[in-house]
Amino acid sequence: MHGKTTTIKLILGLQSITSGKVTINGYDIQKEFTHAIKKVGAIVENPDMYMYLSGYENLKLVSNLYKDITKERIDKVVKLVKLENRIHDKVSKYSLGMRQRLGIAQAILHEPNLLILDEPTNGLDPEGIKEMRELLVELATKEKMAILISSHNLAELDNFCTKVCIIKNGEIIETSEISKIKKEASQELELFEVNDTNQVKKILKDIVIVDNNKFKMNLPKEAVPEIINKLVESNIKVYEVKQEEKTLEDAFFEKTGGNIIE
């Protein structure tokens, strides 16, 4: 089993499970689907909406799928996703970020306790990403929702997620607090500033090129002098070496032993 979207479809009962088990809120997704899915909201791939209707009309249509969703609940959700000024405009006039937030509004109308999102920041500009991050943090803290996000953008997850599950070749190889994973990463991360990283590539293996003058390496502090010697012997000028705090991405590469983000 490969892929993040496949995993999400399995969790939501949208794809049949060949082995293993999915339990949500204590219910088996295969045997007790209605109960398991009752308190779940989700967006898989792109949120579905009618472009020629207003945001509010789209929410009204979705509310008809559930019992007892009041006008007050719709208004509250509109406020939560910060669309109150534009909710009566046609969706075709919305930016991609606004559409994503409307999609989340649709997904949380029925007050789920679990929200599942597939690549929620995909295609968004920096402002859209920031708005999405703030919204998800608010839903998690104030609305007490558990949020499961699938993403290949590790730098983005590093900003606001608390736990991470790393999948490699369809196998879960790590499930832990992000802070713990970063702390556990065994080696230090050293940032080297040199005159030409293109030359360095020919001499050293397992380096991450930052730009023409900087590269990173995972290695114990004791190994730094040896690396400097190698570089100097090859006529590469070393301007600076400093220890960097590990990012989730650095820890991920160390855990997976490669740079394939699945």
Coordinates of C-alpha atoms in Angstrom, one line a residue, residues 122-252:
N122 CA -1.5 22.5 -1.7
G123 CA -1.4 25.3 -4.3
L124 CA -1.9 28.1 -1.8
D125 CA 0.2 31.3 -1.7
P126 CA 2.1 32.2 1.5
E127 CA -0.9 34.3 2.8
G128 CA -3.3 31.4 2.1
I129 CA -1.0 29.0 3.9
K130 CA -0.7 31.3 7.0
E131 CA -4.6 31.6 7.1
M132 CA -5.0 27.9 6.8
R133 CA -2.4 27.2 9.6
E134 CA -4.2 29.7 11.9
L135 CA -7.6 28.2 11.2
L136 CA -6.4 24.6 11.9
V137 CA -4.7 25.7 15.1
E138 CA -8.0 27.4 16.2
L139 CA -10.1 24.3 15.4
A140 CA -7.7 22.1 17.3
T141 CA -7.5 24.3 20.4
K142 CA -10.8 26.1 20.7
E143 CA -13.1 23.6 19.0
K144 CA -11.3 20.6 20.4
M145 CA -11.0 18.8 17.1
A146 CA -8.3 16.2 16.4
I147 CA -6.9 17.0 13.0
L148 CA -5.2 14.4 10.8
I149 CA -3.2 16.0 7.9
S150 CA -1.5 14.2 5.1
S151 CA 1.2 16.3 3.5
H152 CA 4.6 16.1 1.8
N153 CA 5.4 19.7 2.9
L154 CA 7.4 18.8 6.0
A155 CA 8.4 22.4 6.7
E156 CA 4.8 23.4 6.8
L157 CA 3.8 20.6 9.3
D158 CA 6.8 21.5 11.5
N159 CA 5.1 24.9 12.1
F160 CA 1.9 23.6 13.7
C161 CA 1.6 19.8 14.1
T162 CA 2.3 18.1 17.3
K163 CA 2.6 14.5 16.3
V164 CA 3.8 12.8 13.1
C165 CA 3.5 9.4 11.5
I166 CA 6.2 8.6 8.9
I167 CA 5.3 6.1 6.1
K168 CA 8.0 4.5 4.0
N169 CA 7.2 1.9 1.3
G170 CA 3.7 1.5 2.8
E171 CA 5.1 0.7 6.3
I172 CA 4.7 3.0 9.3
I173 CA 8.3 3.4 10.5
E174 CA 7.7 6.1 13.2
T175 CA 4.8 7.5 15.1
S176 CA 5.8 10.1 17.7
E177 CA 5.7 13.7 19.0
I178 CA 7.5 16.0 16.5
S179 CA 9.7 17.5 19.3
K180 CA 10.7 13.9 20.3
I181 CA 11.6 12.9 16.8
K182 CA 13.8 16.0 16.3
K183 CA 15.5 15.4 19.7
E184 CA 16.1 11.8 18.9
A185 CA 17.8 12.4 15.6
S186 CA 21.1 10.9 16.5
Q187 CA 23.6 13.2 14.8
E188 CA 24.1 16.9 14.8
L189 CA 23.2 19.0 11.8
E190 CA 26.2 21.1 10.6
L191 CA 25.8 24.0 8.2
F192 CA 28.9 24.7 6.1
E193 CA 29.5 27.9 4.2
V194 CA 32.1 27.5 1.4
N195 CA 33.1 29.2 -1.8
D196 CA 31.5 26.6 -4.2
T197 CA 29.1 23.8 -3.3
N198 CA 29.3 22.4 -6.8
Q199 CA 32.9 21.3 -6.1
V200 CA 31.8 19.9 -2.7
K201 CA 29.4 17.5 -4.4
K202 CA 32.3 15.8 -6.1
I203 CA 34.1 15.2 -2.8
L204 CA 31.5 14.5 -0.1
K205 CA 28.5 12.1 -0.1
D206 CA 25.2 12.6 1.8
I207 CA 25.1 16.4 1.7
V208 CA 22.1 18.6 1.3
I209 CA 22.9 21.6 -0.9
V210 CA 21.2 24.8 0.4
D211 CA 22.6 27.2 -2.3
N212 CA 25.9 27.9 -4.2
N213 CA 27.7 28.6 -0.9
K214 CA 26.0 26.5 1.7
F215 CA 25.4 22.8 2.4
K216 CA 24.2 20.8 5.4
M217 CA 25.5 17.5 6.7
N218 CA 24.4 15.1 9.5
L219 CA 27.5 14.2 11.5
P220 CA 28.8 14.0 15.0
K221 CA 30.8 17.1 16.2
E222 CA 34.0 15.1 16.3
A223 CA 33.9 14.4 12.6
V224 CA 33.8 18.2 11.6
P225 CA 37.6 18.8 11.6
E226 CA 38.1 15.8 9.3
I227 CA 35.5 17.2 6.8
I228 CA 37.1 20.7 7.0
N229 CA 40.5 19.0 6.2
K230 CA 39.0 17.2 3.2
L231 CA 37.5 20.5 1.9
V232 CA 40.7 22.5 2.4
E233 CA 42.9 19.8 0.7
S234 CA 40.6 20.1 -2.3
N235 CA 41.2 23.9 -2.4
I236 CA 37.6 24.7 -1.2
K237 CA 37.5 27.7 1.0
V238 CA 35.6 27.1 4.3
Y239 CA 34.1 30.4 5.7
E240 CA 32.0 29.1 8.5
V241 CA 30.7 25.9 10.1
K242 CA 27.8 26.2 12.6
Q243 CA 25.4 23.8 14.3
E244 CA 21.8 24.1 13.2
E245 CA 18.6 23.1 15.0
K246 CA 17.1 20.1 13.3
T247 CA 14.0 20.5 11.3
L248 CA 11.3 17.8 10.9
E249 CA 12.6 17.4 7.3
D250 CA 16.2 16.7 8.6
A251 CA 14.8 14.2 11.2
F252 CA 12.7 12.6 8.5

